[in-house]
């Protein structure tokens, strides 16, 4: 039995869970995240631990949030299909097109599941690239590292926006709304703490974001 009581029906759609960067520092920071999350204080959990490197903290959390969104969306794959979601939208006003700047340079309209597939593959490529996410302890981060991280989080937000706008009823019927809301709250507090997503990008879920941040 897998997470959320799902059986084998979705196993092919799940990507293997990514591991945190290796080395004692990665393991140490991962333990810190697990311990602070266990305390239930999400605002505390997102803060940079005293004396730690900001890029190391962003890297380890990027892996964690990738895994969270990956698993959450994996529970919806039989409901989010090219016929139910022919475009990647977040309500009537927002539509997202895909481009990665490499193989697809001009943004293209794709179905929501295709967009998420492209996105997860793209993020996985970034996470596996040691020149961007160094695996070895003490290896330097590239100068554009925080820009890459911002793009990862901006695009992960779009998956949350699609889930809330298009699949929240299904999330409720699966009794996953508490888990979804907690994951999203953690995501919002983290991205706000480090100013990773421009406010304009948050528009599709702005009321929800406001209620989390109590702006």
PDB file of C-alpha atoms in Angstrom:
ATOM      1  CA  UNK A   1       0.000   0.000   0.000  1.00  0.00           C
ATOM      2  CA  UNK A   2       1.443   3.367  -0.909  1.00  0.00           C
ATOM      3  CA  UNK A   3       0.998   6.866   0.459  1.00  0.00           C
ATOM      4  CA  UNK A   4      -2.599   8.122   0.853  1.00  0.00           C
ATOM      5  CA  UNK A   5      -3.873   4.553   0.719  1.00  0.00           C
ATOM      6  CA  UNK A   6      -3.270   4.215  -3.005  1.00  0.00           C
ATOM      7  CA  UNK A   7      -2.610   0.775  -4.342  1.00  0.00           C
ATOM      8  CA  UNK A   8      -0.544  -0.185  -7.343  1.00  0.00           C
ATOM      9  CA  UNK A   9      -2.696   1.655  -9.892  1.00  0.00           C
ATOM     10  CA  UNK A  10      -0.524   4.753  -9.845  1.00  0.00           C
ATOM     11  CA  UNK A  11       2.883   3.235  -9.370  1.00  0.00           C
ATOM     12  CA  UNK A  12       3.958   3.752 -12.963  1.00  0.00           C
ATOM     13  CA  UNK A  13       3.162   7.444 -12.770  1.00  0.00           C
ATOM     14  CA  UNK A  14       5.288   8.054  -9.684  1.00  0.00           C
ATOM     15  CA  UNK A  15       8.865   9.095 -10.248  1.00  0.00           C
ATOM     16  CA  UNK A  16      11.342   7.579  -7.843  1.00  0.00           C
ATOM     17  CA  UNK A  17      11.726   9.815  -4.830  1.00  0.00           C
ATOM     18  CA  UNK A  18      14.772  12.052  -5.154  1.00  0.00           C
ATOM     19  CA  UNK A  19      17.343  11.885  -2.403  1.00  0.00           C
ATOM     20  CA  UNK A  20      18.874  14.921  -0.759  1.00  0.00           C
ATOM     21  CA  UNK A  21      22.427  15.812  -1.845  1.00  0.00           C
ATOM     22  CA  UNK A  22      24.825  13.277  -0.409  1.00  0.00           C
ATOM     23  CA  UNK A  23      27.503  14.049   2.125  1.00  0.00           C
ATOM     24  CA  UNK A  24      27.147  14.659   5.838  1.00  0.00           C
ATOM     25  CA  UNK A  25      25.896  18.250   5.335  1.00  0.00           C
ATOM     26  CA  UNK A  26      22.951  17.131   3.197  1.00  0.00           C
ATOM     27  CA  UNK A  27      21.976  14.431   5.675  1.00  0.00           C
ATOM     28  CA  UNK A  28      22.342  16.847   8.590  1.00  0.00           C
ATOM     29  CA  UNK A  29      20.094  19.489   6.990  1.00  0.00           C
ATOM     30  CA  UNK A  30      17.530  16.832   6.025  1.00  0.00           C
ATOM     31  CA  UNK A  31      17.410  15.741   9.691  1.00  0.00           C
ATOM     32  CA  UNK A  32      16.891  19.365  10.711  1.00  0.00           C
ATOM     33  CA  UNK A  33      13.948  19.702   8.277  1.00  0.00           C
ATOM     34  CA  UNK A  34      12.350  16.465   9.527  1.00  0.00           C
ATOM     35  CA  UNK A  35      12.810  17.476  13.183  1.00  0.00           C
ATOM     36  CA  UNK A  36      11.395  20.990  12.770  1.00  0.00           C
ATOM     37  CA  UNK A  37       8.499  19.774  10.618  1.00  0.00           C
ATOM     38  CA  UNK A  38       7.723  17.221  13.302  1.00  0.00           C
ATOM     39  CA  UNK A  39       7.307  20.072  15.778  1.00  0.00           C
ATOM     40  CA  UNK A  40       4.352  21.325  13.707  1.00  0.00           C
ATOM     41  CA  UNK A  41       5.719  24.877  13.529  1.00  0.00           C
ATOM     42  CA  UNK A  42       6.029  25.473   9.782  1.00  0.00           C
ATOM     43  CA  UNK A  43       7.229  29.067  10.145  1.00  0.00           C
ATOM     44  CA  UNK A  44      10.111  27.802  12.235  1.00  0.00           C
ATOM     45  CA  UNK A  45      10.766  24.895   9.869  1.00  0.00           C
ATOM     46  CA  UNK A  46      11.400  27.112   6.830  1.00  0.00           C
ATOM     47  CA  UNK A  47      13.973  29.424   8.436  1.00  0.00           C
ATOM     48  CA  UNK A  48      17.637  29.097   7.537  1.00  0.00           C
ATOM     49  CA  UNK A  49      19.268  27.247  10.438  1.00  0.00           C
ATOM     50  CA  UNK A  50      21.893  29.421  12.205  1.00  0.00           C
ATOM     51  CA  UNK A  51      25.308  29.183  10.601  1.00  0.00           C
ATOM     52  CA  UNK A  52      24.101  27.241   7.556  1.00  0.00           C
ATOM     53  CA  UNK A  53      24.752  28.123   3.918  1.00  0.00           C
ATOM     54  CA  UNK A  54      21.716  29.588   2.139  1.00  0.00           C
ATOM     55  CA  UNK A  55      22.367  27.715  -1.115  1.00  0.00           C
ATOM     56  CA  UNK A  56      22.685  24.370   0.710  1.00  0.00           C
ATOM     57  CA  UNK A  57      19.346  25.086   2.405  1.00  0.00           C
ATOM     58  CA  UNK A  58      17.653  26.032  -0.872  1.00  0.00           C
ATOM     59  CA  UNK A  59      19.053  22.911  -2.569  1.00  0.00           C
ATOM     60  CA  UNK A  60      17.861  20.450   0.056  1.00  0.00           C
ATOM     61  CA  UNK A  61      14.418  22.045   0.192  1.00  0.00           C
ATOM     62  CA  UNK A  62      14.104  22.091  -3.615  1.00  0.00           C
ATOM     63  CA  UNK A  63      14.496  18.295  -3.556  1.00  0.00           C
ATOM     64  CA  UNK A  64      11.955  17.961  -0.736  1.00  0.00           C
ATOM     65  CA  UNK A  65       9.323  20.150  -2.401  1.00  0.00           C
ATOM     66  CA  UNK A  66       9.844  18.392  -5.731  1.00  0.00           C
ATOM     67  CA  UNK A  67       9.123  15.073  -3.991  1.00  0.00           C
ATOM     68  CA  UNK A  68       6.042  16.472  -2.241  1.00  0.00           C
ATOM     69  CA  UNK A  69       4.458  17.874  -5.402  1.00  0.00           C
ATOM     70  CA  UNK A  70       5.393  14.772  -7.350  1.00  0.00           C
ATOM     71  CA  UNK A  71       3.580  12.499  -4.876  1.00  0.00           C
ATOM     72  CA  UNK A  72       0.566  14.825  -4.541  1.00  0.00           C
ATOM     73  CA  UNK A  73       0.064  15.065  -8.287  1.00  0.00           C
ATOM     74  CA  UNK A  74       0.652  11.320  -8.606  1.00  0.00           C
ATOM     75  CA  UNK A  75      -2.564  10.702  -6.650  1.00  0.00           C
ATOM     76  CA  UNK A  76      -4.520  12.576  -9.352  1.00  0.00           C
ATOM     77  CA  UNK A  77      -3.103  11.117 -12.544  1.00  0.00           C
ATOM     78  CA  UNK A  78      -6.185   9.094 -13.400  1.00  0.00           C
ATOM     79  CA  UNK A  79      -8.377  12.195 -12.990  1.00  0.00           C
ATOM     80  CA  UNK A  80      -6.075  14.750 -14.642  1.00  0.00           C
ATOM     81  CA  UNK A  81      -6.000  13.536 -18.237  1.00  0.00           C
ATOM     82  CA  UNK A  82      -5.672  15.143 -21.691  1.00  0.00           C
ATOM     83  CA  UNK A  83      -9.465  14.944 -22.044  1.00  0.00           C
ATOM     84  CA  UNK A  84     -10.348  16.398 -18.612  1.00  0.00           C
ATOM     85  CA  UNK A  85      -7.543  18.991 -18.702  1.00  0.00           C
ATOM     86  CA  UNK A  86      -6.639  19.735 -22.354  1.00  0.00           C
ATOM     87  CA  UNK A  87      -4.671  22.825 -21.275  1.00  0.00           C
ATOM     88  CA  UNK A  88      -2.632  23.626 -18.165  1.00  0.00           C
ATOM     89  CA  UNK A  89      -4.862  26.144 -16.424  1.00  0.00           C
ATOM     90  CA  UNK A  90      -5.411  27.638 -12.982  1.00  0.00           C
ATOM     91  CA  UNK A  91      -9.030  28.757 -13.233  1.00  0.00           C
ATOM     92  CA  UNK A  92     -10.527  30.600 -16.186  1.00  0.00           C
ATOM     93  CA  UNK A  93      -8.010  33.454 -16.198  1.00  0.00           C
ATOM     94  CA  UNK A  94      -4.662  31.677 -16.122  1.00  0.00           C
ATOM     95  CA  UNK A  95      -3.140  29.304 -18.655  1.00  0.00           C
ATOM     96  CA  UNK A  96       0.433  28.051 -18.616  1.00  0.00           C
ATOM     97  CA  UNK A  97       2.396  27.082 -21.725  1.00  0.00           C
ATOM     98  CA  UNK A  98       5.527  24.990 -21.682  1.00  0.00           C
ATOM     99  CA  UNK A  99       9.045  25.952 -22.773  1.00  0.00           C
ATOM    100  CA  UNK A 100      12.351  24.783 -21.355  1.00  0.00           C
ATOM    101  CA  UNK A 101      14.596  27.072 -23.397  1.00  0.00           C
ATOM    102  CA  UNK A 102      16.491  24.064 -24.775  1.00  0.00           C
ATOM    103  CA  UNK A 103      14.451  21.534 -26.739  1.00  0.00           C
ATOM    104  CA  UNK A 104      11.280  23.660 -26.631  1.00  0.00           C
ATOM    105  CA  UNK A 105      12.237  27.308 -27.001  1.00  0.00           C
ATOM    106  CA  UNK A 106       8.884  28.778 -27.991  1.00  0.00           C
ATOM    107  CA  UNK A 107       6.101  28.225 -25.406  1.00  0.00           C
ATOM    108  CA  UNK A 108       3.650  25.554 -26.558  1.00  0.00           C
ATOM    109  CA  UNK A 109       0.126  24.743 -25.420  1.00  0.00           C
ATOM    110  CA  UNK A 110      -0.041  21.262 -23.916  1.00  0.00           C
ATOM    111  CA  UNK A 111      -2.476  19.339 -21.735  1.00  0.00           C
ATOM    112  CA  UNK A 112      -2.074  19.616 -17.964  1.00  0.00           C
ATOM    113  CA  UNK A 113      -0.649  16.081 -17.576  1.00  0.00           C
ATOM    114  CA  UNK A 114       1.833  16.722 -20.391  1.00  0.00           C
ATOM    115  CA  UNK A 115       2.861  20.037 -18.807  1.00  0.00           C
ATOM    116  CA  UNK A 116       3.461  18.339 -15.450  1.00  0.00           C
ATOM    117  CA  UNK A 117       5.379  15.526 -17.156  1.00  0.00           C
ATOM    118  CA  UNK A 118       7.617  18.035 -18.968  1.00  0.00           C
ATOM    119  CA  UNK A 119       8.039  20.002 -15.745  1.00  0.00           C
ATOM    120  CA  UNK A 120       8.991  17.031 -13.567  1.00  0.00           C
ATOM    121  CA  UNK A 121      11.474  15.828 -16.182  1.00  0.00           C
ATOM    122  CA  UNK A 122      12.962  19.325 -16.419  1.00  0.00           C
ATOM    123  CA  UNK A 123      13.301  19.668 -12.620  1.00  0.00           C
ATOM    124  CA  UNK A 124      14.818  16.194 -12.362  1.00  0.00           C
ATOM    125  CA  UNK A 125      17.402  17.166 -14.993  1.00  0.00           C
ATOM    126  CA  UNK A 126      18.344  20.249 -12.934  1.00  0.00           C
ATOM    127  CA  UNK A 127      18.555  18.278  -9.681  1.00  0.00           C
ATOM    128  CA  UNK A 128      20.731  15.596 -11.318  1.00  0.00           C
ATOM    129  CA  UNK A 129      23.096  18.143 -12.859  1.00  0.00           C
ATOM    130  CA  UNK A 130      26.049  18.344 -10.480  1.00  0.00           C
ATOM    131  CA  UNK A 131      27.206  21.641 -11.951  1.00  0.00           C
ATOM    132  CA  UNK A 132      23.908  23.167 -10.691  1.00  0.00           C
ATOM    133  CA  UNK A 133      23.148  21.004  -7.629  1.00  0.00           C
ATOM    134  CA  UNK A 134      26.576  19.824  -6.406  1.00  0.00           C
ATOM    135  CA  UNK A 135      26.454  16.461  -4.652  1.00  0.00           C
ATOM    136  CA  UNK A 136      29.841  16.667  -2.986  1.00  0.00           C
ATOM    137  CA  UNK A 137      30.223  18.457   0.310  1.00  0.00           C
ATOM    138  CA  UNK A 138      31.834  21.866  -0.121  1.00  0.00           C
ATOM    139  CA  UNK A 139      31.539  21.889  -3.940  1.00  0.00           C
ATOM    140  CA  UNK A 140      30.653  25.413  -5.134  1.00  0.00           C
ATOM    141  CA  UNK A 141      27.206  26.380  -6.373  1.00  0.00           C
ATOM    142  CA  UNK A 142      27.055  28.136  -9.772  1.00  0.00           C
ATOM    143  CA  UNK A 143      26.453  31.925  -9.902  1.00  0.00           C
ATOM    144  CA  UNK A 144      22.979  31.386 -11.414  1.00  0.00           C
ATOM    145  CA  UNK A 145      21.946  28.807  -8.785  1.00  0.00           C
ATOM    146  CA  UNK A 146      19.287  30.955  -7.106  1.00  0.00           C
ATOM    147  CA  UNK A 147      17.763  31.848 -10.490  1.00  0.00           C
ATOM    148  CA  UNK A 148      17.385  28.126 -11.275  1.00  0.00           C
ATOM    149  CA  UNK A 149      15.824  27.533  -7.847  1.00  0.00           C
ATOM    150  CA  UNK A 150      13.368  30.403  -8.390  1.00  0.00           C
ATOM    151  CA  UNK A 151      12.283  28.896 -11.711  1.00  0.00           C
ATOM    152  CA  UNK A 152      11.797  25.479 -10.089  1.00  0.00           C
ATOM    153  CA  UNK A 153       9.593  26.936  -7.335  1.00  0.00           C
ATOM    154  CA  UNK A 154       7.650  29.196  -9.713  1.00  0.00           C
ATOM    155  CA  UNK A 155       6.780  26.171 -11.857  1.00  0.00           C
ATOM    156  CA  UNK A 156       5.953  23.919  -8.880  1.00  0.00           C
ATOM    157  CA  UNK A 157       3.504  26.615  -7.760  1.00  0.00           C
ATOM    158  CA  UNK A 158       1.675  26.167 -11.071  1.00  0.00           C
ATOM    159  CA  UNK A 159       1.009  22.512 -10.245  1.00  0.00           C
ATOM    160  CA  UNK A 160      -0.524  23.555  -6.915  1.00  0.00           C
ATOM    161  CA  UNK A 161      -2.587  26.227  -8.712  1.00  0.00           C
ATOM    162  CA  UNK A 162      -3.898  23.642 -11.185  1.00  0.00           C
ATOM    163  CA  UNK A 163      -4.701  21.126  -8.425  1.00  0.00           C
ATOM    164  CA  UNK A 164      -6.634  23.687  -6.360  1.00  0.00           C
ATOM    165  CA  UNK A 165      -8.572  25.091  -9.322  1.00  0.00           C
ATOM    166  CA  UNK A 166      -9.276  21.891 -11.256  1.00  0.00           C
ATOM    167  CA  UNK A 167      -9.113  18.976  -8.818  1.00  0.00           C
ATOM    168  CA  UNK A 168      -9.975  20.191  -5.331  1.00  0.00           C
ATOM    169  CA  UNK A 169     -13.301  18.321  -5.305  1.00  0.00           C
ATOM    170  CA  UNK A 170     -11.446  15.109  -6.115  1.00  0.00           C
ATOM    171  CA  UNK A 171      -8.851  15.873  -3.422  1.00  0.00           C
ATOM    172  CA  UNK A 172     -11.742  16.213  -0.962  1.00  0.00           C
ATOM    173  CA  UNK A 173     -13.329  12.958  -2.041  1.00  0.00           C
ATOM    174  CA  UNK A 174      -9.945  11.248  -1.571  1.00  0.00           C
ATOM    175  CA  UNK A 175      -9.825  12.902   1.882  1.00  0.00           C
ATOM    176  CA  UNK A 176      -6.462  14.464   1.049  1.00  0.00           C
ATOM    177  CA  UNK A 177      -7.364  18.122   1.530  1.00  0.00           C
ATOM    178  CA  UNK A 178      -5.674  18.431   4.952  1.00  0.00           C
ATOM    179  CA  UNK A 179      -2.470  16.983   3.521  1.00  0.00           C
ATOM    180  CA  UNK A 180      -2.648  19.201   0.415  1.00  0.00           C
ATOM    181  CA  UNK A 181      -3.258  22.315   2.534  1.00  0.00           C
ATOM    182  CA  UNK A 182      -0.353  21.519   4.872  1.00  0.00           C
ATOM    183  CA  UNK A 183       2.018  20.892   1.941  1.00  0.00           C
ATOM    184  CA  UNK A 184       0.925  24.118   0.272  1.00  0.00           C
ATOM    185  CA  UNK A 185       1.241  26.118   3.490  1.00  0.00           C
ATOM    186  CA  UNK A 186       4.799  24.821   3.945  1.00  0.00           C
ATOM    187  CA  UNK A 187       5.556  25.678   0.293  1.00  0.00           C
ATOM    188  CA  UNK A 188       4.154  29.224   0.601  1.00  0.00           C
ATOM    189  CA  UNK A 189       5.980  29.965   3.859  1.00  0.00           C
ATOM    190  CA  UNK A 190       9.266  28.719   2.415  1.00  0.00           C
ATOM    191  CA  UNK A 191       9.010  30.597  -0.891  1.00  0.00           C
ATOM    192  CA  UNK A 192       7.928  33.778   0.937  1.00  0.00           C
ATOM    193  CA  UNK A 193      10.761  33.546   3.475  1.00  0.00           C
ATOM    194  CA  UNK A 194      13.352  33.553   0.677  1.00  0.00           C
ATOM    195  CA  UNK A 195      11.392  35.649  -1.870  1.00  0.00           C
ATOM    196  CA  UNK A 196      11.524  32.870  -4.459  1.00  0.00           C
ATOM    197  CA  UNK A 197       8.283  33.654  -6.343  1.00  0.00           C
ATOM    198  CA  UNK A 198       7.212  37.073  -7.636  1.00  0.00           C
ATOM    199  CA  UNK A 199       3.916  38.224  -6.185  1.00  0.00           C
ATOM    200  CA  UNK A 200       2.297  38.432  -9.625  1.00  0.00           C
ATOM    201  CA  UNK A 201       2.892  34.704 -10.147  1.00  0.00           C
ATOM    202  CA  UNK A 202       0.862  33.953  -6.999  1.00  0.00           C
ATOM    203  CA  UNK A 203      -2.285  35.603  -8.407  1.00  0.00           C
ATOM    204  CA  UNK A 204      -4.225  32.386  -9.192  1.00  0.00           C
ATOM    205  CA  UNK A 205      -4.181  31.440  -5.481  1.00  0.00           C
ATOM    206  CA  UNK A 206      -3.629  34.858  -3.983  1.00  0.00           C
ATOM    207  CA  UNK A 207      -6.500  34.715  -1.458  1.00  0.00           C
ATOM    208  CA  UNK A 208      -5.245  31.375  -0.173  1.00  0.00           C
ATOM    209  CA  UNK A 209      -1.657  32.684  -0.040  1.00  0.00           C
ATOM    210  CA  UNK A 210      -2.837  35.805   1.809  1.00  0.00           C
ATOM    211  CA  UNK A 211      -4.682  33.707   4.382  1.00  0.00           C
ATOM    212  CA  UNK A 212      -1.548  31.606   4.961  1.00  0.00           C
ATOM    213  CA  UNK A 213       0.735  34.621   5.306  1.00  0.00           C
ATOM    214  CA  UNK A 214      -1.924  36.741   7.025  1.00  0.00           C
ATOM    215  CA  UNK A 215      -0.792  39.728   4.941  1.00  0.00           C
TER     216      UNK A 215
END
